[in-house]
Structures are given as C-alpha cells and as structure tokens.
Amino acid sequence: MARMLQRYDDRERMNHWFIALMFVLAGLSGLAFFHPSLFFLSHLFGGGSWARILHPFMGVLMVLSFLGLAAKLWRANVLVAGDREWKKHMGDMLRGKKASLPPVGKYNYGQKMVFWVMLVSLLVLLVTGIMFWRPWFAPYFPIDLLRVAALLHSIAAVALIAATIVHVYAALWVKGTTRAMTRGTVSEDWARLNHALWHKEVTGGR
Ligand code: HEM
C-alpha cells in the first residue's frame, strides 16, 4: 500500500467545504438578482425577499471563512523565482507532459494565481457588498458611489466564479488531488510527481 502524506488537517478541510457550500448558496442567490432571466433561482431560498435577506449573510460567512483558511495558507501561495519557469511550461501541464515541468513546492503557479484571484475578488465583494447593504450601510454613501460599487461587485463575482471553475476543473483533472480535501492525505507518488519540493520538505528527502 502506498504511503500517505498529510496535506490538510480536519479544521482546514471543514473550513474549505463550508466555503464551497457558502459559495454555491451566495452564488445562486446572487445570480437571481444578476438578470431577470435568473430570478427563478430565488425560489430555492423561499422567494425574492428571503433570497435578498439571506444573500449578504451567506456572502459574509463565505469571506470570513475564506480569510480563516487564507491566514494559514497564504505563505505557501507567495510567488517565488521558480514559478516563472513553471509558467513558461504551463502548456506542458495541459498536455499532460509533467516530466518537463520544474519541481514546485506546496502549490504550483496556477494554484497560486487562483488563490490570489479568489482572495482579491472576495475582498472586493465584501467591501462593495457592505456599502450597498440596505437598510444598514447604503445611506452613508452617495448614490453614484453605490452604482460603482454594484458594478465592481458583479465584476468580482464573475472573477470568483471563473477562478472557482478553473480550481474545481484542476482538482478533478489532476488524478489523486480531491482526496487531499476529502481525506486530508495524498499518496507519496502524487506528491513526488506534482509537488516535488513539498514532498522533499515533508519527508526530509527520504
Ligand atoms: C466543489 C467545489 C470544490 C472542489 C472539488 C475543491 C477541491 C479542492 C481541492 C482538492 C483542494 C486541494 C488542492 C491541493 O492541495 O493541491 C482545494 C484547495 C483549496 N480550495 Fe477548493 N474546491 C472547491 C471549491 C472551492 C471554493 C468555492 C473555494 C473558494 C472560493 C475554494 C478554495 C480553495 C483554497 C483556498 C484551497 C487551498 C489552495 C491554495 O491555497 O492555493 N475551493 N480545493
């Protein structure tokens, strides 16, 4: 039986799946207000009024729990010199020619970019969303600023959805990755193949 390496602890995994749940709920209720053709989605939340009441709370919970996870993982997502080399070989990754990719640490360049896009878009969603959260905060801002905030809120939502699609696709596409977030462990072969420097770090090069 292959030896397993710990990649996430229980709290990180529970936090991650809570973020994913809030992403789906805040996303579906938000899309209901995005365009009239999507308003039918509000029925999932008990109608327009309930979707409107619940959406900001689910959004805030998503951002706060993401910040909790990010506080633990941001250091591993800082770009390093080797990432530039990996970026040049990104095509090889997509073609499945992993042997020509330079060794990477806990996360590769693609994962790191997804992380930062998620963080920035969530912060924009939080700040702009609070600004036009009626009746609490909106009266404090001029209407023109609220219009800009609403536009930025939509742009950030599209960026977050796009980053999450890439994230889920990559997690399913690279065989053996999903168990990192379901069981918390990955096989030693997976680590050696996909994150050689991290493998060396956690095993001491054995
Ligand atoms: C069904 C949906 C999702 C699946 C299947 C999924 C799967 C995974 C997997 C397998 C990992 C571990 C990757 C690794 O260690 O190499 C991971 C990490 C992570 N996921 Fe998800 N995820 C989902 C949704 C989300 C959402 C909605 C967010 C945030 C909005 C998110 C944020 C993260 C973050 C921040 C990490 C840590 C990676 C890093 O720091 O670069 N995930 N996910």
Tab-separated table of C-alpha atoms and ligand atoms in Angstrom:
chain	number	residue	atom	x	y	z
A	1	MET	CA	0.000	0.000	0.000
A	2	ALA	CA	1.290	3.477	-0.982
A	3	ARG	CA	2.468	5.699	1.861
A	4	MET	CA	0.206	8.690	2.540
A	5	LEU	CA	1.276	12.229	3.410
A	6	GLN	CA	-0.844	14.691	5.403
A	7	ARG	CA	-1.773	17.759	3.285
A	8	TYR	CA	-4.661	19.334	5.252
A	9	ASP	CA	-5.891	18.898	8.826
A	10	ASP	CA	-9.576	18.426	9.797
A	11	ARG	CA	-10.195	22.103	10.515
A	12	GLU	CA	-8.784	23.206	7.166
A	13	ARG	CA	-10.964	20.679	5.341
A	14	MET	CA	-14.137	21.557	7.223
A	15	ASN	CA	-13.435	25.227	6.605
A	16	HIS	CA	-12.838	24.578	2.886
A	17	TRP	CA	-16.128	22.699	2.409
A	18	PHE	CA	-18.023	25.348	4.366
A	19	ILE	CA	-16.569	27.976	1.977
A	20	ALA	CA	-17.618	25.817	-1.001
A	21	LEU	CA	-21.181	25.494	0.400
A	22	MET	CA	-21.468	29.238	1.041
A	23	PHE	CA	-20.035	29.894	-2.445
A	24	VAL	CA	-22.841	27.852	-4.014
A	25	LEU	CA	-25.581	29.421	-1.849
A	26	ALA	CA	-24.338	33.028	-2.087
A	27	GLY	CA	-23.647	32.459	-5.810
A	28	LEU	CA	-27.112	31.098	-6.653
A	29	SER	CA	-28.931	33.773	-4.635
A	30	GLY	CA	-26.696	36.478	-6.152
A	31	LEU	CA	-27.290	35.254	-9.708
A	32	ALA	CA	-31.030	35.568	-9.036
A	33	PHE	CA	-30.531	39.358	-8.845
A	34	PHE	CA	-27.997	39.499	-11.680
A	35	HIS	CA	-30.518	39.203	-14.515
A	36	PRO	CA	-34.323	38.828	-14.629
A	37	SER	CA	-33.948	35.538	-16.554
A	38	LEU	CA	-32.194	34.086	-13.475
A	39	PHE	CA	-34.737	35.327	-10.939
A	40	PHE	CA	-36.304	31.840	-10.771
A	41	LEU	CA	-33.247	30.854	-8.649
A	42	SER	CA	-34.686	32.928	-5.782
A	43	HIS	CA	-37.328	30.160	-5.301
A	44	LEU	CA	-34.524	27.967	-3.901
A	45	PHE	CA	-34.351	30.380	-0.961
A	46	GLY	CA	-38.066	30.877	-0.332
A	47	GLY	CA	-38.675	33.700	-2.829
A	48	GLY	CA	-37.201	37.098	-3.710
A	49	SER	CA	-37.416	38.641	-0.240
A	50	TRP	CA	-35.735	35.727	1.503
A	51	ALA	CA	-33.017	35.468	-1.160
A	52	ARG	CA	-32.368	39.193	-0.677
A	53	ILE	CA	-32.195	38.851	3.126
A	54	LEU	CA	-30.021	35.710	3.148
A	55	HIS	CA	-27.584	36.563	0.325
A	56	PRO	CA	-25.419	39.097	2.240
A	57	PHE	CA	-25.184	36.892	5.335
A	58	MET	CA	-24.056	33.877	3.287
A	59	GLY	CA	-21.596	36.107	1.430
A	60	VAL	CA	-20.079	37.474	4.647
A	61	LEU	CA	-19.763	33.932	6.081
A	62	MET	CA	-18.007	32.807	2.864
A	63	VAL	CA	-15.483	35.668	3.018
A	64	LEU	CA	-14.787	35.296	6.751
A	65	SER	CA	-14.210	31.555	6.496
A	66	PHE	CA	-12.012	32.074	3.425
A	67	LEU	CA	-9.925	34.581	5.392
A	68	GLY	CA	-9.520	31.925	8.115
A	69	LEU	CA	-8.174	29.437	5.569
A	70	ALA	CA	-6.085	32.072	3.790
A	71	ALA	CA	-4.430	33.074	7.096
A	72	LYS	CA	-2.976	29.552	7.231
A	73	LEU	CA	-2.180	29.101	3.543
A	74	TRP	CA	-1.124	32.494	2.155
A	75	ARG	CA	2.593	31.965	2.759
A	76	ALA	CA	2.619	28.822	0.619
A	77	ASN	CA	0.951	30.857	-2.156
A	78	VAL	CA	3.565	33.626	-2.337
A	79	LEU	CA	5.161	33.650	-5.804
A	80	VAL	CA	8.816	32.557	-5.881
A	81	ALA	CA	11.506	32.686	-8.598
A	82	GLY	CA	10.792	29.088	-9.729
A	83	ASP	CA	7.173	29.963	-10.574
A	84	ARG	CA	8.293	31.957	-13.619
A	85	GLU	CA	9.878	28.821	-15.051
A	86	TRP	CA	6.752	26.748	-14.309
A	87	LYS	CA	4.598	29.389	-16.027
A	88	LYS	CA	6.688	29.012	-19.208
A	89	HIS	CA	5.908	25.281	-19.189
A	90	MET	CA	2.191	25.640	-18.415
A	91	GLY	CA	1.343	24.241	-21.861
A	92	ASP	CA	3.159	21.002	-20.941
A	93	MET	CA	0.959	20.692	-17.856
A	94	LEU	CA	-2.152	20.973	-20.034
A	95	ARG	CA	-0.721	18.421	-22.487
A	96	GLY	CA	-0.026	16.031	-19.593
A	97	LYS	CA	3.790	16.157	-20.115
A	98	LYS	CA	4.552	16.581	-16.423
A	99	ALA	CA	8.128	15.326	-16.713
A	100	SER	CA	9.240	18.612	-18.334
A	101	LEU	CA	7.777	20.790	-15.547
A	102	PRO	CA	10.175	22.263	-12.980
A	103	PRO	CA	9.683	20.960	-9.394
A	104	VAL	CA	7.283	23.037	-7.269
A	105	GLY	CA	6.502	23.454	-3.578
A	106	LYS	CA	3.097	23.017	-1.924
A	107	TYR	CA	1.333	24.905	-4.751
A	108	ASN	CA	2.182	25.495	-8.415
A	109	TYR	CA	1.929	28.838	-10.230
A	110	GLY	CA	-1.619	28.122	-11.469
A	111	GLN	CA	-2.883	27.262	-7.979
A	112	LYS	CA	-1.247	30.378	-6.555
A	113	MET	CA	-2.882	32.654	-9.136
A	114	VAL	CA	-6.282	31.073	-8.428
A	115	PHE	CA	-5.709	31.688	-4.692
A	116	TRP	CA	-4.920	35.406	-5.180
A	117	VAL	CA	-7.788	35.967	-7.625
A	118	MET	CA	-10.124	34.341	-5.066
A	119	LEU	CA	-8.761	36.493	-2.223
A	120	VAL	CA	-8.937	39.798	-4.115
A	121	SER	CA	-12.394	39.117	-5.583
A	122	LEU	CA	-13.759	38.080	-2.174
A	123	LEU	CA	-12.410	41.260	-0.547
A	124	VAL	CA	-13.963	43.393	-3.314
A	125	LEU	CA	-17.269	41.512	-2.877
A	126	LEU	CA	-17.157	42.111	0.886
A	127	VAL	CA	-16.353	45.834	0.788
A	128	THR	CA	-18.730	46.707	-2.074
A	129	GLY	CA	-21.486	44.431	-0.721
A	130	ILE	CA	-21.384	46.082	2.694
A	131	MET	CA	-21.560	49.504	1.016
A	132	PHE	CA	-24.941	48.836	-0.628
A	133	TRP	CA	-26.356	46.562	2.114
A	134	ARG	CA	-29.742	48.176	2.697
A	135	PRO	CA	-31.000	49.413	5.084
A	136	TRP	CA	-27.824	49.305	7.186
A	137	PHE	CA	-24.944	50.929	5.345
A	138	ALA	CA	-26.187	52.254	1.980
A	139	PRO	CA	-27.500	55.586	3.417
A	140	TYR	CA	-23.923	56.543	4.323
A	141	PHE	CA	-22.748	56.600	0.670
A	142	PRO	CA	-23.682	58.824	-2.324
A	143	ILE	CA	-25.755	57.065	-4.992
A	144	ASP	CA	-23.045	57.388	-7.695
A	145	LEU	CA	-20.567	55.581	-5.465
A	146	LEU	CA	-23.152	52.854	-4.798
A	147	ARG	CA	-23.575	52.381	-8.561
A	148	VAL	CA	-19.807	51.912	-8.985
A	149	ALA	CA	-19.854	49.523	-6.004
A	150	ALA	CA	-22.650	47.462	-7.612
A	151	LEU	CA	-20.693	47.229	-10.874
A	152	LEU	CA	-17.476	46.181	-9.074
A	153	HIS	CA	-19.499	43.646	-7.048
A	154	SER	CA	-20.693	41.972	-10.281
A	155	ILE	CA	-17.215	42.009	-11.866
A	156	ALA	CA	-15.677	40.458	-8.723
A	157	ALA	CA	-18.414	37.797	-8.665
A	158	VAL	CA	-17.669	36.843	-12.284
A	159	ALA	CA	-13.906	36.661	-11.478
A	160	LEU	CA	-14.593	34.463	-8.424
A	161	ILE	CA	-16.871	32.119	-10.375
A	162	ALA	CA	-14.305	31.835	-13.218
A	163	ALA	CA	-11.458	31.153	-10.740
A	164	THR	CA	-13.573	28.519	-8.960
A	165	ILE	CA	-14.391	26.756	-12.252
A	166	VAL	CA	-10.636	26.570	-13.032
A	167	HIS	CA	-9.985	25.420	-9.427
A	168	VAL	CA	-12.571	22.599	-9.488
A	169	TYR	CA	-11.557	21.510	-13.003
A	170	ALA	CA	-7.875	21.305	-11.977
A	171	ALA	CA	-8.740	19.452	-8.735
A	172	LEU	CA	-10.672	16.803	-10.685
A	173	TRP	CA	-8.257	16.699	-13.635
A	174	VAL	CA	-5.061	16.008	-11.675
A	175	LYS	CA	-5.658	12.433	-10.543
A	176	GLY	CA	-5.397	11.872	-6.792
A	177	THR	CA	-5.928	15.530	-5.820
A	178	THR	CA	-9.513	15.508	-4.490
A	179	ARG	CA	-8.593	13.184	-1.635
A	180	ALA	CA	-6.352	15.968	-0.280
A	181	MET	CA	-9.579	17.806	0.637
A	182	THR	CA	-11.812	14.787	1.348
A	183	ARG	CA	-9.396	12.638	3.404
A	184	GLY	CA	-6.656	15.167	4.129
A	185	THR	CA	-3.948	12.930	2.682
A	186	VAL	CA	-2.252	12.367	-0.680
A	187	SER	CA	-0.128	9.476	-1.897
A	188	GLU	CA	3.617	9.858	-1.850
A	189	ASP	CA	3.697	9.230	-5.617
A	190	TRP	CA	1.231	12.104	-6.169
A	191	ALA	CA	3.405	14.416	-4.082
A	192	ARG	CA	6.619	13.386	-5.861
A	193	LEU	CA	5.039	13.843	-9.300
A	194	ASN	CA	3.122	17.092	-8.715
A	195	HIS	CA	4.871	18.899	-5.835
A	196	ALA	CA	8.408	17.511	-5.649
A	197	LEU	CA	9.797	20.307	-3.415
A	198	TRP	CA	6.894	19.949	-0.963
A	199	HIS	CA	7.459	16.183	-0.952
A	200	LYS	CA	11.092	16.762	-0.064
A	201	GLU	CA	10.087	19.242	2.643
A	202	VAL	CA	7.618	16.918	4.404
A	203	THR	CA	9.609	13.694	4.047
A	204	GLY	CA	13.063	15.180	4.533
A	205	GLY	CA	14.027	13.794	1.080
A	206	ARG	CA	13.610	10.122	2.053
B	1	HEM	C1	-16.875	21.531	-5.432
B	1	HEM	C2	-16.036	22.543	-5.291
B	1	HEM	C3	-14.599	22.406	-4.891
B	1	HEM	C4	-13.723	21.342	-5.007
B	1	HEM	C5	-13.986	19.965	-5.608
B	1	HEM	C6	-12.457	21.769	-4.429
B	1	HEM	C7	-11.338	20.980	-4.316
B	1	HEM	C8	-10.150	21.341	-3.714
B	1	HEM	C9	-9.002	20.502	-3.548
B	1	HEM	C10	-8.898	19.048	-3.985
B	1	HEM	C11	-8.022	21.216	-2.925
B	1	HEM	C12	-6.605	20.737	-2.554
B	1	HEM	C13	-5.624	21.113	-3.679
B	1	HEM	C14	-4.191	20.836	-3.304
B	1	HEM	O1	-3.873	20.721	-2.114
B	1	HEM	O2	-3.329	20.754	-4.213
B	1	HEM	C15	-8.553	22.545	-2.706
B	1	HEM	C16	-7.866	23.585	-2.113
B	1	HEM	C17	-8.362	24.852	-1.954
B	1	HEM	N1	-9.617	25.303	-2.321
B	1	HEM	FE1	-11.097	24.200	-3.148
B	1	HEM	N2	-12.575	23.067	-4.033
B	1	HEM	C18	-13.864	23.503	-4.285
B	1	HEM	C19	-14.382	24.766	-4.044
B	1	HEM	C20	-13.665	25.832	-3.548
B	1	HEM	C21	-14.166	27.185	-3.403
B	1	HEM	C22	-15.589	27.616	-3.780
B	1	HEM	C23	-13.154	27.941	-2.904
B	1	HEM	C24	-13.120	29.406	-2.581
B	1	HEM	C25	-13.966	30.291	-3.002
B	1	HEM	C26	-12.005	27.067	-2.724
B	1	HEM	C27	-10.781	27.472	-2.216
B	1	HEM	C28	-9.693	26.643	-2.014
B	1	HEM	C29	-8.424	27.078	-1.454
B	1	HEM	C30	-8.086	28.498	-0.995
B	1	HEM	C31	-7.607	25.954	-1.414
B	1	HEM	C32	-6.147	25.882	-0.936
B	1	HEM	C33	-5.270	26.018	-2.172
B	1	HEM	C34	-4.403	27.223	-2.109
B	1	HEM	O3	-4.212	27.818	-1.035
B	1	HEM	O4	-3.826	27.610	-3.183
B	1	HEM	N3	-12.345	25.801	-3.124
B	1	HEM	N4	-9.847	22.585	-3.189
